[in-house]
Coordinates of C-alpha atoms in Angstrom, one line a residue:
X16 CA -26.3 2.4 -11.0
X17 CA -25.8 0.1 -13.9
X18 CA -22.2 -1.2 -14.3
X19 CA -22.5 -0.4 -18.1
X20 CA -23.3 3.2 -17.5
X21 CA -19.6 4.2 -17.8
X22 CA -20.4 7.8 -18.5
X23 CA -21.4 8.2 -14.9
X24 CA -18.2 6.8 -13.5
X25 CA -15.2 9.2 -13.1
X26 CA -11.7 8.5 -12.1
X27 CA -9.6 11.5 -11.1
X28 CA -5.9 11.7 -10.0
X29 CA -4.2 13.6 -7.3
X30 CA -0.8 14.9 -8.2
X31 CA 1.0 12.4 -6.0
X32 CA -0.4 9.4 -7.9
X33 CA -1.2 10.6 -11.4
X34 CA 0.6 7.9 -13.3
X35 CA -1.0 5.1 -11.3
X36 CA -4.5 6.8 -11.7
X37 CA -4.1 7.0 -15.4
X38 CA -3.2 3.3 -15.6
X39 CA -6.2 2.5 -13.4
X40 CA -8.5 4.4 -15.7
X41 CA -7.1 2.7 -18.7
X42 CA -7.6 -0.7 -17.1
X43 CA -11.1 0.3 -16.2
X44 CA -11.8 1.4 -19.8
X45 CA -12.4 5.1 -19.4
X46 CA -10.4 8.3 -19.8
X47 CA -8.8 9.8 -16.7
X48 CA -11.1 12.6 -15.5
X49 CA -10.1 16.2 -16.3
X50 CA -8.8 18.2 -13.4
X51 CA -6.3 20.9 -12.7
X52 CA -4.6 22.3 -9.6
X53 CA -4.1 26.1 -9.5
X54 CA -0.9 27.0 -7.7
X55 CA -0.5 30.4 -6.0
X56 CA 2.8 32.1 -5.4
X57 CA 2.6 31.6 -1.6
X58 CA 2.2 27.8 -1.9
X59 CA -1.6 27.8 -1.6
X60 CA -3.3 25.6 -4.2
X61 CA -6.8 24.9 -5.5
X62 CA -8.0 21.7 -7.2
X63 CA -10.7 22.0 -9.8
X64 CA -12.7 19.5 -11.8
X65 CA -12.8 20.6 -15.4
X66 CA -16.0 18.6 -16.3
X67 CA -19.4 18.0 -14.9
X68 CA -19.6 15.2 -12.3
X69 CA -23.2 15.8 -11.2
X70 CA -24.9 12.5 -10.2
X71 CA -21.7 10.4 -10.9
X72 CA -19.7 7.9 -9.0
X73 CA -16.4 9.7 -8.5
X74 CA -13.1 7.9 -7.6
X75 CA -10.3 10.1 -6.5
X76 CA -6.9 8.3 -6.4
X77 CA -4.2 9.8 -4.2
X78 CA -1.6 8.2 -2.0
X79 CA -1.1 10.4 1.1
X80 CA 2.7 10.4 1.0
X81 CA 4.7 13.3 2.5
X82 CA 4.4 16.2 2.3
X83 CA 1.0 16.7 3.9
X84 CA -0.1 18.8 0.9
X85 CA -1.0 15.4 -0.7
X86 CA -3.4 14.6 2.1
X87 CA -4.9 18.1 2.0
X88 CA -5.2 18.0 -1.8
X89 CA -7.2 14.8 -1.5
X90 CA -9.5 16.4 1.1
X91 CA -10.0 19.5 -1.1
X92 CA -10.8 17.3 -4.1
X93 CA -13.4 15.4 -2.1
X94 CA -14.9 18.7 -0.9
X95 CA -15.0 19.9 -4.5
X96 CA -16.7 16.7 -5.7
X97 CA -19.3 17.1 -2.9
X98 CA -20.1 20.7 -3.9
X99 CA -20.3 19.6 -7.6
X100 CA -23.1 17.2 -6.6
X101 CA -21.4 13.9 -7.2
X102 CA -23.6 11.0 -6.1
X103 CA -20.9 8.9 -4.5
X104 CA -17.3 9.9 -3.6
X105 CA -14.8 7.1 -3.2
X106 CA -11.3 7.9 -1.9
X107 CA -8.8 5.5 -3.4
X108 CA -5.7 5.7 -1.2
X109 CA -3.1 3.1 -2.3
X110 CA -0.8 4.2 0.5
X111 CA -2.5 5.5 3.6
X112 CA 0.0 7.8 5.2
X113 CA 0.4 8.3 9.0
X114 CA -0.8 4.7 9.5
X115 CA 2.1 4.0 11.9
X116 CA 0.4 6.4 14.3
X117 CA -2.5 4.0 15.0
X118 CA -2.4 4.1 18.8
X119 CA -1.0 6.0 21.8
X120 CA 2.3 4.3 22.4
X121 CA 3.3 7.0 24.9
X122 CA 1.6 9.9 26.7
X123 CA 0.6 13.1 25.0
X124 CA 0.7 12.0 21.3
X125 CA -2.0 12.0 18.6
X126 CA -3.6 9.0 16.9
X127 CA -3.1 10.5 13.5
X128 CA -4.5 7.7 11.5
X129 CA -7.9 8.1 13.3
X130 CA -7.7 11.9 12.8
X131 CA -7.3 11.4 9.1
X132 CA -10.2 8.9 9.0
X133 CA -12.4 11.6 10.7
X134 CA -11.2 14.3 8.3
X135 CA -12.0 12.2 5.2
X136 CA -15.5 11.4 6.4
X137 CA -16.1 15.1 7.4
X138 CA -15.0 16.1 3.9
X139 CA -17.7 13.9 2.3
X140 CA -16.1 10.5 1.5
X141 CA -18.6 7.7 1.1
X142 CA -16.1 4.8 0.8
X143 CA -12.4 4.2 1.0
X144 CA -10.3 1.8 -1.0
X145 CA -6.7 1.2 0.2
X146 CA -3.9 -1.4 0.2
X147 CA -2.0 -3.1 3.0
X148 CA -2.7 -0.8 5.9
X149 CA 0.0 -0.8 8.5
X150 CA -2.5 -1.9 11.1
X151 CA -5.8 -3.7 10.4
X152 CA -7.6 -1.8 13.1
X153 CA -7.4 1.4 11.1
X154 CA -10.5 0.0 9.2
X155 CA -12.4 0.4 12.5
X156 CA -11.5 4.1 12.6
X157 CA -14.0 4.7 9.8
X158 CA -17.9 4.6 10.0
X159 CA -18.0 4.0 6.2
X160 CA -17.1 1.0 4.1
X161 CA -13.3 0.3 3.7
X162 CA -12.2 -2.0 0.9
X163 CA -8.7 -3.3 2.0
X164 CA -6.7 -4.8 -0.9
X165 CA -3.7 -6.9 -0.3
X166 CA -0.2 -6.9 -1.7
X167 CA -0.3 -10.7 -1.5
X168 CA -2.4 -10.6 -4.7
X169 CA 0.7 -9.4 -6.5
X170 CA 3.5 -11.0 -4.5
X171 CA 2.2 -14.6 -4.5
X172 CA 2.3 -15.0 -8.3
X173 CA 5.7 -13.4 -8.3
X174 CA 7.0 -15.9 -5.7
X175 CA 5.6 -18.9 -7.6
X176 CA 7.3 -17.6 -10.7
X177 CA 10.8 -17.5 -9.1
X178 CA 13.3 -19.9 -10.6
X179 CA 14.0 -21.5 -7.3
X180 CA 12.4 -24.7 -5.7
X181 CA 9.4 -23.6 -3.7
X182 CA 10.3 -26.0 -1.0
X183 CA 13.6 -24.2 -0.5
X184 CA 11.8 -20.9 0.2
X185 CA 11.6 -19.5 3.7
X186 CA 9.7 -16.4 4.8
X187 CA 11.0 -13.9 7.3
X188 CA 9.6 -10.9 9.3
X189 CA 12.0 -8.1 10.0
X190 CA 10.3 -7.6 13.4
X191 CA 7.9 -9.3 15.8
X192 CA 5.0 -7.2 14.6
X193 CA 5.1 -8.7 11.1
X194 CA 5.4 -12.3 12.2
X195 CA 1.7 -12.9 11.5
X196 CA 2.1 -11.8 7.9
X197 CA 5.1 -14.1 7.4
X198 CA 3.3 -17.0 9.1
X199 CA 0.3 -16.7 6.7
X200 CA 2.5 -16.7 3.6
X201 CA 4.4 -19.7 5.0
X202 CA 1.1 -21.5 5.7
X203 CA -0.2 -20.8 2.2
X204 CA 2.8 -22.3 0.5
X205 CA 3.5 -24.9 3.2
X206 CA 6.8 -23.4 4.1
X207 CA 8.4 -22.2 7.4
X208 CA 9.3 -18.8 8.6
X209 CA 11.7 -17.0 10.9
X210 CA 11.6 -13.7 12.8
X211 CA 14.1 -10.9 13.4
X212 CA 13.8 -9.5 16.9
X213 CA 14.7 -5.8 17.0
X214 CA 15.0 -3.2 19.7
X215 CA 14.7 0.5 18.7
X216 CA 16.5 3.3 20.6
X217 CA 14.2 5.8 18.9
X218 CA 12.2 6.0 15.6
X219 CA 14.2 5.0 12.6
X220 CA 17.2 3.9 14.8
X221 CA 17.8 0.2 15.6
X222 CA 19.7 -0.6 18.8
X223 CA 19.8 -4.4 18.5
X224 CA 18.6 -7.1 16.1
X225 CA 18.7 -10.9 16.4
X226 CA 17.5 -13.7 14.2
X227 CA 15.1 -16.3 15.7
X228 CA 15.2 -19.4 13.6
X229 CA 17.5 -21.4 11.2
X230 CA 17.8 -20.1 7.6
X231 CA 20.8 -22.2 6.5
X232 CA 20.5 -23.4 2.9
X233 CA 17.2 -21.5 2.3
X234 CA 16.1 -18.8 -0.1
X235 CA 14.6 -16.2 2.3
X236 CA 11.9 -13.7 1.5
X237 CA 11.5 -10.8 3.9
X238 CA 7.9 -9.4 4.1
X239 CA 6.7 -6.1 5.3
X240 CA 4.2 -3.4 4.4
X241 CA 6.5 -0.3 4.4
X242 CA 10.2 0.3 3.7
X243 CA 11.1 3.8 4.9
X244 CA 14.7 4.4 5.7
X245 CA 15.6 0.9 4.7
X246 CA 17.7 0.3 7.9
X247 CA 15.6 -2.5 9.3
X248 CA 15.2 -4.5 6.1
X249 CA 18.9 -4.1 5.1
X250 CA 20.2 -5.1 8.5
X251 CA 17.8 -8.1 8.6
X252 CA 19.0 -9.1 5.2
X253 CA 22.6 -8.9 6.2
X254 CA 22.0 -11.0 9.4
X255 CA 20.1 -13.6 7.5
X256 CA 22.8 -13.9 4.8
X257 CA 25.5 -14.2 7.5
X258 CA 23.4 -17.0 9.1
X259 CA 23.8 -19.1 5.9
X260 CA 20.8 -18.2 3.6
X261 CA 21.5 -18.9 -0.1
X262 CA 19.7 -15.7 -1.0
X263 CA 17.6 -12.9 0.6
X264 CA 14.8 -11.0 -1.1
X265 CA 12.4 -8.4 0.3
X266 CA 8.8 -8.0 -0.8
X267 CA 7.3 -4.8 0.6
X268 CA 4.2 -3.1 -0.6
X269 CA 4.9 0.6 0.0
X270 CA 8.3 2.0 -1.1
X271 CA 8.5 5.1 1.0
X272 CA 12.4 4.9 0.7
X273 CA 13.3 8.1 2.6
X274 CA 16.7 9.8 2.4
X275 CA 19.5 7.4 1.2
X276 CA 17.3 4.3 1.5
X277 CA 17.9 3.3 -2.1
X278 CA 21.6 3.4 -1.6
X279 CA 21.3 1.2 1.5
X280 CA 19.4 -1.3 -0.5
X281 CA 22.0 -1.3 -3.3
X282 CA 24.8 -1.9 -0.8
X283 CA 23.0 -4.6 1.2
X284 CA 22.8 -8.3 1.0
X285 CA 19.4 -8.1 -0.7
X286 CA 19.3 -9.9 -4.1
X287 CA 16.3 -7.8 -5.0
X288 CA 13.7 -5.6 -3.4
X289 CA 10.2 -6.2 -4.9
X290 CA 7.7 -3.4 -4.3
X291 CA 4.4 -2.0 -5.8
X292 CA 3.7 1.3 -7.4
X293 CA 1.5 2.6 -4.6
X294 CA 4.2 5.3 -4.2
X295 CA 6.3 6.4 -7.2
X296 CA 10.0 5.5 -6.9
X297 CA 12.2 8.5 -6.4
X298 CA 14.7 6.9 -8.8
X299 CA 15.2 3.5 -10.5
X300 CA 17.6 0.9 -9.2
X301 CA 18.8 -2.4 -10.6
X302 CA 17.9 -4.0 -7.3
X303 CA 14.3 -2.7 -7.2
X304 CA 11.5 -4.4 -9.1
X305 CA 8.1 -2.7 -9.2
X306 CA 4.9 -4.7 -9.6
X307 CA 1.9 -2.7 -11.0
X308 CA -1.3 -2.4 -9.0
X309 CA -3.5 -0.8 -11.6
X310 CA -5.2 -4.1 -12.7
X311 CA -6.1 -5.0 -9.1
X312 CA -7.4 -1.5 -8.2
X313 CA -9.4 -1.1 -11.4
X314 CA -11.0 -4.5 -10.8
X315 CA -11.9 -3.5 -7.3
X316 CA -13.5 -0.3 -8.6
X317 CA -15.5 -2.1 -11.2
X318 CA -16.9 -4.4 -8.6
X319 CA -17.8 -1.5 -6.3
X320 CA -19.7 0.1 -9.1
X321 CA -21.5 -3.1 -10.0
X322 CA -22.1 -4.1 -6.3
X323 CA -20.0 -7.3 -6.6
X324 CA -18.0 -8.9 -3.9
X325 CA -14.2 -8.4 -4.0
X326 CA -13.5 -11.6 -1.9
X327 CA -12.3 -13.7 -4.8
X328 CA -9.7 -11.2 -5.8
X329 CA -7.8 -12.7 -2.9
X330 CA -9.0 -16.3 -3.1
X331 CA -8.0 -16.9 -6.8
X332 CA -4.5 -15.7 -6.0
X333 CA -3.9 -17.5 -2.8
X334 CA -5.6 -20.7 -3.6
X335 CA -6.9 -20.9 -0.1
X336 CA -10.2 -19.4 0.9
X337 CA -9.9 -16.9 3.8
X338 CA -6.1 -16.8 4.0
X339 CA -5.9 -13.4 2.5
X340 CA -8.0 -11.9 5.2
X341 CA -5.1 -12.4 7.6
X342 CA -2.5 -10.6 5.5
X343 CA -2.2 -6.9 6.1

């Protein structure tokens, strides 16, 4: 399909990510596709495309945040597109929910992220575009192409624009699992990094946390893919500040921010929390800064349609070929 044949490219929004989808369409240079969701009294709903999409490339943008209605709405929109004779159906999932269930960490539990991959393919998805998966191996759960975008494409320019000497910046991971991410950022900017070791009593409850490394006199940036309850990040920030850091920031792609997480951030040692708009904020906060993803997503969609590589979306930002492939 010709890249100039814009009348055959459609971008539709699920209800969870409508604002972002509208901005993506605007950046792409087309109107957001016309769709509605009919809501029944008992809670059942039915998505409907209000224009012909026959033979077109259809992008459906929906983050699969709670509740699970958002995931099911995406699946129903994919099914509707397939039955409306779309040529290609691409699910754009800025935040891939249930990604923390990527393996069996104890007996008798599901691997939910694999289940969702199977459901998307069964519904008729030809390709998936997502950002900062919680675990890289989730890409292998699909038998279709997965374009994995990186929050580093947004965070790196922001870091370089901070009014602090870059040599005084130190990166930190709030747990051992994120040490690889912190290490790659540190290598890219020729800085060092530290790690917070944590032990959980149960999900969302930290039993113990210790800092591994020296942060005295440094401006520390905590890196992670998800901030949920905020407990881990805020506790890590407090420990790092107590250890002599000049300032502590957190840069986290997906602002789940459950319960009173925003209040925890506001009352913590964090100078600021920098996130993206893959998930709409529940409310604004003076400590939370949101970086837009629309330009990055729309450029990825344009390259998919025109069969161009998306590799240099990472390279031009990181100034180091191949580094972005290690940041999840």
